[in-house]
Coordinates of C-alpha atoms (C1' of nucleotides) in Angstrom, one line a residue:
Chain A
M27 CA -178.3 -34.3 134.9
K28 CA -177.7 -32.2 131.8
A29 CA -175.7 -29.0 131.8
I30 CA -177.7 -25.9 132.4
P31 CA -177.9 -23.5 129.4
E32 CA -176.1 -20.2 129.6
P33 CA -179.1 -18.0 129.3
S34 CA -180.7 -19.9 132.1
K35 CA -177.7 -19.5 134.3
R36 CA -177.6 -15.7 133.8
R37 CA -181.3 -15.6 134.9
L38 CA -180.6 -17.8 137.8
V39 CA -177.9 -15.4 139.0
L40 CA -180.5 -12.6 139.0
L41 CA -183.1 -14.8 140.6
E42 CA -180.7 -15.4 143.5
R43 CA -180.3 -11.6 143.8
L44 CA -184.1 -11.2 143.6
L45 CA -184.8 -13.7 146.4
A46 CA -182.1 -12.1 148.6
T47 CA -184.6 -9.3 149.4
Y48 CA -187.8 -11.2 149.0
T49 CA -189.7 -11.4 152.3
E50 CA -192.6 -13.9 151.6
K51 CA -192.1 -17.6 152.4
T52 CA -193.2 -18.8 148.9
I53 CA -193.1 -17.4 145.4
T54 CA -194.8 -18.5 142.2
S55 CA -193.4 -18.5 138.6
Q56 CA -196.1 -16.0 137.8
R57 CA -194.9 -13.6 140.5
I58 CA -191.3 -13.9 139.3
E59 CA -192.6 -13.0 135.8
E60 CA -194.2 -9.8 137.2
I61 CA -191.1 -8.8 139.0
A62 CA -188.3 -9.7 136.6
G63 CA -190.0 -9.8 133.2
W64 CA -189.1 -13.4 132.2
S65 CA -192.1 -15.5 131.1
A66 CA -193.5 -17.9 133.8
A67 CA -192.7 -20.8 131.5
V68 CA -189.0 -19.8 131.3
V69 CA -188.9 -19.4 135.0
R70 CA -190.3 -22.9 135.6
R71 CA -187.9 -24.5 133.0
D72 CA -185.0 -22.7 134.6
V73 CA -185.9 -23.7 138.2
S74 CA -186.8 -27.3 137.1
Q75 CA -183.1 -27.7 136.1
L76 CA -182.1 -27.4 139.7
D77 CA -183.8 -30.7 140.4
I78 CA -185.2 -29.6 143.6
H79 CA -188.9 -30.1 143.8
C80 CA -189.7 -27.5 146.4
G81 CA -193.1 -26.4 145.4
A82 CA -196.5 -27.1 143.9
S83 CA -199.8 -25.5 144.3
N84 CA -198.3 -22.8 146.5
G85 CA -195.3 -21.9 144.4
Y86 CA -191.6 -22.4 145.4
K87 CA -190.4 -22.4 149.0
V88 CA -188.1 -19.3 148.9
A89 CA -185.6 -20.7 151.4
D90 CA -185.1 -24.0 149.6
L91 CA -185.0 -22.3 146.2
R92 CA -182.4 -19.8 147.4
N93 CA -180.2 -22.6 148.9
A94 CA -180.4 -24.6 145.6
L95 CA -179.4 -21.5 143.7
K96 CA -176.5 -20.7 146.0
S97 CA -175.3 -24.3 145.6
L98 CA -175.5 -24.1 141.8
L99 CA -173.7 -20.7 141.7
N100 CA -170.9 -21.9 144.0
L101 CA -171.9 -19.6 146.8
D102 CA -172.2 -22.1 149.6
G103 CA -168.7 -23.5 149.9
E104 CA -165.7 -21.6 151.2
Q105 CA -165.0 -17.9 150.6
H106 CA -163.8 -16.7 147.2
K107 CA -160.9 -14.3 147.4
C108 CA -160.8 -11.3 145.1
C109 CA -158.3 -8.5 144.4
I110 CA -158.7 -5.0 143.1
V111 CA -156.2 -4.0 140.3
G112 CA -156.0 -0.3 139.9
L113 CA -156.6 2.1 142.8
G114 CA -157.8 5.2 140.9
R115 CA -161.2 6.8 141.7
M116 CA -163.1 3.7 140.7
G117 CA -160.9 1.3 142.6
Q118 CA -161.0 3.5 145.7
A119 CA -164.8 3.6 145.5
L120 CA -164.7 -0.2 145.8
L121 CA -162.2 -0.2 148.6
D122 CA -164.7 0.3 151.4
N123 CA -167.8 -0.6 149.6
T124 CA -170.1 -2.7 151.8
E125 CA -171.7 -4.6 148.9
L126 CA -169.7 -7.8 149.6
Y127 CA -170.5 -7.9 153.3
D128 CA -172.3 -11.1 154.1
T129 CA -171.4 -12.7 150.8
P130 CA -168.9 -15.5 150.0
F131 CA -166.7 -13.0 148.2
K132 CA -163.9 -11.2 150.0
I133 CA -161.4 -8.6 148.8
A134 CA -158.0 -9.8 150.0
A135 CA -155.6 -7.4 148.2
G136 CA -155.3 -4.3 146.2
F137 CA -152.7 -3.4 143.6
D138 CA -151.5 -0.1 142.0
S139 CA -148.5 0.8 139.9
S140 CA -148.1 3.9 142.0
V141 CA -146.4 3.1 145.3
N142 CA -147.5 6.5 146.5
R143 CA -151.1 5.3 146.4
T144 CA -150.5 1.9 147.9
E145 CA -148.8 3.6 150.9
I146 CA -151.2 6.4 151.5
L147 CA -154.5 4.7 151.0
R148 CA -156.1 3.0 154.0
S149 CA -158.1 -0.2 153.7
T150 CA -159.1 -3.4 155.6
F151 CA -156.8 -5.5 153.4
P152 CA -153.2 -5.0 152.3
L153 CA -152.3 -2.9 149.2
H154 CA -149.2 -3.8 147.1
P155 CA -147.3 -2.4 144.1
T156 CA -148.4 -4.1 140.9
T157 CA -145.0 -5.8 140.6
M158 CA -146.1 -8.1 143.4
L159 CA -149.2 -9.2 141.5
E160 CA -148.2 -12.7 140.6
N161 CA -146.6 -13.5 144.0
I162 CA -149.6 -12.3 146.1
I163 CA -152.2 -13.9 143.9
K164 CA -150.5 -17.3 144.2
E165 CA -149.7 -17.0 147.8
E166 CA -153.2 -15.9 148.8
K167 CA -154.9 -18.2 146.3
I168 CA -156.9 -15.2 144.9
Q169 CA -159.5 -16.4 142.3
Y170 CA -161.1 -13.2 141.0
A171 CA -159.8 -9.8 139.9
I172 CA -161.6 -6.5 139.7
L173 CA -159.9 -4.5 137.0
T174 CA -160.1 -0.7 137.4
V175 CA -156.9 0.6 135.7
E176 CA -156.4 3.1 132.9
T177 CA -157.4 1.8 129.5
Q178 CA -153.8 1.5 128.2
E179 CA -152.9 -0.8 131.2
A180 CA -156.0 -3.0 130.8
Q181 CA -154.9 -5.6 128.3
P182 CA -151.3 -6.2 129.6
L183 CA -152.7 -6.6 133.2
A184 CA -155.5 -8.9 132.0
A185 CA -152.9 -11.1 130.3
R186 CA -150.8 -11.2 133.6
L187 CA -153.9 -12.0 135.6
A188 CA -154.9 -14.8 133.2
S189 CA -151.5 -16.4 133.2
C190 CA -151.4 -16.6 137.0
G191 CA -154.6 -18.6 137.0
I192 CA -157.3 -16.0 137.8
L193 CA -160.7 -17.6 137.1
G194 CA -162.5 -14.4 136.3
I195 CA -162.1 -10.7 135.7
V196 CA -164.7 -8.0 136.5
N197 CA -163.8 -5.5 133.8
Y198 CA -164.5 -1.9 134.7
T199 CA -162.6 -0.7 131.6
P200 CA -164.2 -0.2 128.2
C201 CA -161.6 -2.4 126.6
V202 CA -162.3 -5.8 125.1
L203 CA -159.9 -8.1 127.0
S204 CA -158.2 -10.9 125.2
V205 CA -157.6 -13.8 127.5
P206 CA -157.6 -17.6 127.2
P207 CA -161.0 -19.3 127.7
T208 CA -159.9 -20.5 131.1
T209 CA -160.3 -16.9 132.4
K210 CA -163.9 -15.6 132.2
V211 CA -164.6 -11.8 131.7
E212 CA -167.6 -9.9 132.8
N213 CA -167.7 -6.4 131.2
V214 CA -169.2 -3.8 133.5
S215 CA -167.8 -0.5 132.2
L216 CA -170.1 2.5 132.0
L217 CA -169.5 3.0 128.3
T218 CA -170.1 -0.6 127.3
A219 CA -173.3 -0.6 129.4
L220 CA -174.5 2.7 127.8
E221 CA -173.8 1.4 124.3
T222 CA -175.7 -1.8 125.1
L223 CA -178.7 0.2 126.2
S224 CA -178.5 2.4 123.2
A225 CA -178.6 -0.7 121.0
G226 CA -181.9 -1.5 122.6
L227 CA -180.7 -4.4 124.7
G228 CA -180.9 -5.2 128.4
D229 CA -184.0 -6.5 130.1
Chain B
M27 CA -183.8 -6.5 106.5
K28 CA -184.5 -8.8 109.4
A29 CA -184.1 -7.9 113.0
I30 CA -180.6 -8.6 114.4
P31 CA -180.6 -11.3 117.1
E32 CA -179.8 -10.2 120.6
P33 CA -176.7 -12.3 121.1
S34 CA -175.3 -10.8 117.8
K35 CA -176.0 -7.3 119.0
R36 CA -174.2 -7.8 122.3
R37 CA -171.2 -9.0 120.4
L38 CA -171.4 -6.1 118.0
V39 CA -171.3 -3.7 120.9
L40 CA -168.1 -5.3 122.0
L41 CA -166.8 -5.4 118.4
E42 CA -167.3 -1.6 118.3
R43 CA -165.3 -1.3 121.5
L44 CA -162.6 -3.6 120.1
L45 CA -162.2 -1.5 116.9
A46 CA -162.0 1.7 118.9
T47 CA -158.4 0.8 119.8
Y48 CA -157.5 -1.2 116.7
T49 CA -154.7 0.4 114.7
E50 CA -154.5 -1.6 111.5
K51 CA -156.6 -0.5 108.4
T52 CA -158.2 -3.9 107.9
I53 CA -159.2 -6.8 110.1
T54 CA -160.3 -10.4 109.3
S55 CA -162.9 -12.5 111.0
Q56 CA -160.1 -14.9 111.9
R57 CA -158.2 -12.1 113.7
I58 CA -161.3 -11.1 115.6
E59 CA -161.7 -14.7 116.7
E60 CA -158.2 -14.6 118.1
I61 CA -158.8 -11.4 120.0
A62 CA -162.4 -11.8 121.2
G63 CA -162.9 -15.6 121.3
W64 CA -166.0 -15.8 119.1
S65 CA -165.7 -18.2 116.2
A66 CA -164.9 -16.6 112.8
A67 CA -168.2 -18.0 111.5
V68 CA -170.1 -16.2 114.1
V69 CA -168.2 -13.0 113.4
R70 CA -169.0 -13.2 109.7
R71 CA -172.7 -13.9 110.3
D72 CA -172.8 -11.0 112.8
V73 CA -171.1 -8.5 110.4
S74 CA -173.1 -9.7 107.4
Q75 CA -176.2 -8.5 109.1
L76 CA -175.0 -5.0 108.8
D77 CA -175.4 -5.2 105.0
I78 CA -172.2 -3.4 104.4
H79 CA -169.9 -5.2 102.1
C80 CA -166.7 -3.7 103.1
G81 CA -164.2 -6.4 102.7
A82 CA -163.2 -9.5 100.8
S83 CA -159.8 -11.2 100.4
N84 CA -158.2 -8.6 102.8
G85 CA -160.7 -8.6 105.6
Y86 CA -163.0 -5.8 106.7
K87 CA -162.1 -2.1 106.3
V88 CA -161.9 -1.1 109.9
A89 CA -163.2 2.5 109.3
D90 CA -166.2 1.3 107.3
L91 CA -167.0 -1.4 109.8
R92 CA -166.8 0.9 112.8
N93 CA -169.1 3.5 111.1
A94 CA -171.7 0.8 110.3
L95 CA -171.5 -0.4 113.9
K96 CA -171.9 3.1 115.3
S97 CA -174.9 3.6 113.1
L98 CA -176.5 0.3 114.2
L99 CA -175.8 1.2 117.9
N100 CA -177.2 4.7 117.6
L101 CA -173.9 6.2 118.2
D102 CA -173.8 8.5 115.2
G103 CA -176.7 10.8 115.7
E104 CA -177.0 13.4 118.3
Q105 CA -175.7 13.3 121.9
H106 CA -177.5 11.1 124.5
K107 CA -178.0 12.8 127.8
C108 CA -177.5 10.8 131.0
C109 CA -177.9 11.5 134.7
I110 CA -176.3 10.0 137.8
V111 CA -178.7 9.1 140.5
G112 CA -177.0 8.7 143.9
L113 CA -173.8 10.6 144.7
G114 CA -172.2 8.3 147.2
R115 CA -168.7 7.0 146.7
M116 CA -169.6 5.2 143.4
G117 CA -171.5 8.1 142.0
Q118 CA -168.7 10.5 143.0
A119 CA -166.2 8.2 141.2
L120 CA -168.2 8.6 138.0
L121 CA -168.6 12.4 138.4
D122 CA -165.3 13.3 136.8
N123 CA -164.6 10.0 135.1
T124 CA -163.2 10.6 131.6
E125 CA -164.6 7.4 130.1
L126 CA -167.4 9.3 128.2
Y127 CA -165.1 11.9 126.7
D128 CA -165.3 11.7 122.9
T129 CA -168.4 9.5 123.0
P130 CA -172.0 10.5 122.2
F131 CA -173.0 10.1 125.8
K132 CA -172.9 13.1 128.1
I133 CA -173.8 13.3 131.8
A134 CA -176.1 16.3 132.1
A135 CA -177.2 16.1 135.8
G136 CA -176.6 14.4 139.1
F137 CA -179.1 13.7 141.9
D138 CA -178.9 12.9 145.6
S139 CA -181.4 12.9 148.4
S140 CA -178.8 14.7 150.6
V141 CA -178.9 18.5 149.8
N142 CA -175.6 18.6 151.6
R143 CA -174.0 16.6 148.9
T144 CA -175.5 18.3 146.0
E145 CA -174.3 21.6 147.4
I146 CA -170.8 20.7 148.4
L147 CA -169.7 18.5 145.5
R148 CA -168.2 20.1 142.4
S149 CA -168.8 18.9 138.9
T150 CA -169.0 20.0 135.3
F151 CA -172.8 19.5 135.3
P152 CA -175.5 20.7 137.8
L153 CA -176.4 18.6 140.9
H154 CA -179.9 18.6 142.2
P155 CA -181.9 17.1 145.1
T156 CA -183.8 14.0 144.1
T157 CA -187.1 15.8 144.5
M158 CA -186.3 17.5 141.2
L159 CA -185.7 14.2 139.3
E160 CA -188.8 14.2 137.2
N161 CA -188.7 17.9 136.3
I162 CA -185.0 18.0 135.3
I163 CA -185.2 14.7 133.3
K164 CA -188.2 16.0 131.2
E165 CA -186.7 19.6 130.9
E166 CA -183.3 18.3 129.8
K167 CA -184.6 15.4 127.8
I168 CA -182.4 13.0 129.6
Q169 CA -182.5 9.4 128.2
Y170 CA -180.3 7.3 130.4
A171 CA -179.8 7.0 134.1
I172 CA -176.8 5.7 136.1
L173 CA -178.2 4.3 139.4
T174 CA -175.7 4.4 142.2
V175 CA -177.9 4.7 145.3
E176 CA -178.2 2.5 148.5
T177 CA -180.0 -0.8 147.9
Q178 CA -183.2 0.2 149.8
E179 CA -183.6 3.2 147.5
A180 CA -183.0 1.3 144.2
Q181 CA -186.4 0.0 143.4
P182 CA -188.4 3.1 144.2
L183 CA -186.0 5.3 142.2
A184 CA -186.0 2.8 139.3
A185 CA -189.8 3.0 139.2
R186 CA -189.7 6.9 139.2
L187 CA -187.1 6.9 136.4
A188 CA -189.1 4.5 134.3
S189 CA -192.3 6.5 134.7
C190 CA -190.7 9.7 133.5
G191 CA -189.7 8.0 130.3
I192 CA -186.0 7.0 130.9
L193 CA -185.0 4.6 128.1
G194 CA -182.3 2.7 130.0
I195 CA -180.8 2.3 133.5
V196 CA -177.2 1.3 134.2
N197 CA -177.8 -0.5 137.5
Y198 CA -174.8 -0.4 139.9
T199 CA -176.8 -1.8 142.7
P200 CA -177.1 -5.6 143.3
C201 CA -180.9 -5.4 143.2
V202 CA -183.1 -6.8 140.4
L203 CA -185.0 -3.8 139.2
S204 CA -188.7 -4.2 138.3
V205 CA -189.5 -1.8 135.5
P206 CA -191.8 -1.9 132.4
P207 CA -190.3 -3.4 129.2
T208 CA -190.0 0.1 127.8
T209 CA -187.1 0.8 130.2
K210 CA -184.1 -1.4 129.6
V211 CA -181.7 -2.3 132.5
E212 CA -178.1 -3.2 132.3
N213 CA -176.8 -4.8 135.6
V214 CA -173.3 -3.9 136.4
S215 CA -173.0 -4.3 140.2
L216 CA -169.8 -5.9 141.5
L217 CA -171.8 -8.6 143.4
T218 CA -173.9 -9.6 140.4
A219 CA -170.7 -9.7 138.2
L220 CA -168.8 -11.9 140.7
E221 CA -171.8 -14.3 141.0
T222 CA -171.9 -14.5 137.2
L223 CA -168.2 -15.4 137.1
S224 CA -168.6 -17.9 139.9
A225 CA -171.3 -19.6 138.0
G226 CA -168.8 -20.2 135.2
L227 CA -170.2 -17.6 132.9
G228 CA -168.8 -14.6 131.0
D229 CA -166.6 -14.9 127.9
Chain C
dA24 C1' -154.9 -17.0 97.0
dT25 C1' -157.5 -15.4 100.6
dT26 C1' -161.5 -14.1 102.9
dT27 C1' -166.3 -12.8 102.8
dG28 C1' -171.3 -14.0 102.6
dT29 C1' -174.8 -17.4 102.9
dG30 C1' -177.9 -21.6 102.0
dA31 C1' -178.6 -25.7 104.5
dA32 C1' -177.9 -28.7 108.5
dC33 C1' -177.5 -28.7 113.2
dA34 C1' -177.8 -27.3 118.0
dG35 C1' -179.8 -24.6 121.7
dT36 C1' -183.7 -22.1 123.8
dT37 C1' -188.4 -20.8 124.4
dT38 C1' -193.2 -21.6 124.2
dC39 C1' -197.2 -24.4 124.4
dA40 C1' -200.4 -27.3 126.5
dC41 C1' -201.5 -30.4 129.7
dA42 C1' -200.5 -34.5 132.9
dG43 C1' -199.5 -35.0 137.6
dC44 C1' -198.7 -33.6 142.2
dG45 C1' -199.5 -31.6 146.8
Chain D
dC23 C1' -207.8 -26.9 142.0
dG24 C1' -203.8 -23.9 141.4
dC25 C1' -199.2 -24.5 140.2
dT26 C1' -195.2 -27.1 138.9
dG27 C1' -192.7 -30.0 135.7
dT28 C1' -192.1 -31.6 131.1
dG29 C1' -192.8 -33.9 126.4
dA30 C1' -193.3 -32.0 121.8
dA31 C1' -193.5 -28.2 118.7
dA32 C1' -191.8 -23.8 117.4
dC33 C1' -188.5 -20.7 117.2
dT34 C1' -183.8 -18.7 117.5
dG35 C1' -178.9 -18.9 117.0
dT36 C1' -174.5 -21.4 115.4
dT37 C1' -171.7 -24.2 112.5
dC38 C1' -170.5 -26.1 108.2
dA39 C1' -169.0 -26.0 103.7
dC40 C1' -168.5 -23.8 99.6
dA41 C1' -169.7 -20.4 95.8
dA42 C1' -168.7 -15.5 94.9
dA43 C1' -165.8 -11.6 95.1
dT44 C1' -161.5 -9.2 94.5

DNA sequence: ATTTGTGAACAGTTTCACAGCG
DNA sequence: CGCTGTGAAACTGTTCACAAAT
């Protein structure tokens, strides 16, 4: 089984999201093209790489397809622990955000350099001063970090996160983070997103 | 001058971000490789497509390179007006976010279906009930929308935004939005980002 | 001397068109 | 018989290697 190309995987992530709210029992590549905008040929090539043969003449069985996607995307094993680094307005907005309810991702800790904030804020998981970052991440086996700090703190913290073995960083800052290739970065800052749109990109 | 490939443009957006905080006067393709992780060959090919010849033997002149990037990315003309749709916790966090200060993007309006919220919240730009969406967007010539509503409202609002001519949507919801190809979408939800990282993607 | 810019080779991705399957 | 799955072709993007530039 050959490795799945990167552009395929990005679409498969979105396909999993799409199926999460799809109510019919089956779905055709043509229908996916109408919803998501990728050509039916691309959809069939993407799905065929999952090596499930869960559909012909009636389209794919949604349940089987979604299971195969979850398996490919590592969403069917145990929970993935995450932490929020930076508890300013953006970090606080994510504190009690329900988006991760019923997903394999769980926020297990929050960090901020202001002890004032870590003591005053209330959340369902413990908040710690940033000095504890390395200890807690290793102890709790945290795999992903959500970076919502001020721009000047972003690169130093990214470096610390990478060196304690974090697999991926969701980067809410507009900075380009410099980390070893073992740590993946997903850039989701408002400014970066707007610049991307302004360049005529996005689907 | 041929069209610039999509993967190149995505890197050029990040290169612009990188240069925004770069303090030396010149930068080499080799240095960019060290920081951003793209190969020096890819960097040279990307930059050569800008048709500025702003460097040899000492690397690129940072000022010239950044100006060319801004021009390519449409960041040097007039201001781009944006609106926030959905003033829940995430929308409120973006209300007085300083990230767009000193950029060509300006938030010109906020919308929420709860009149309670649009009347109580304070911000530097006017807040309106969602019923006013189409009117205000046309009146104010708003080009981009930041979508921070509850998941069940996401698709209907995306369709309304697309049909009143919005060029791009920054999608903070985990839904796959179905819009005509004239409206671009940039997906920045926490869940989508975490799934992408879990699939082993990102830089 | 060092680094860009670029043809040419290579690698990856998408599209086409249709055989094969339920 | 409509729809998937897939070779083969077409296209897009990356790497190599070196001539040109300063």
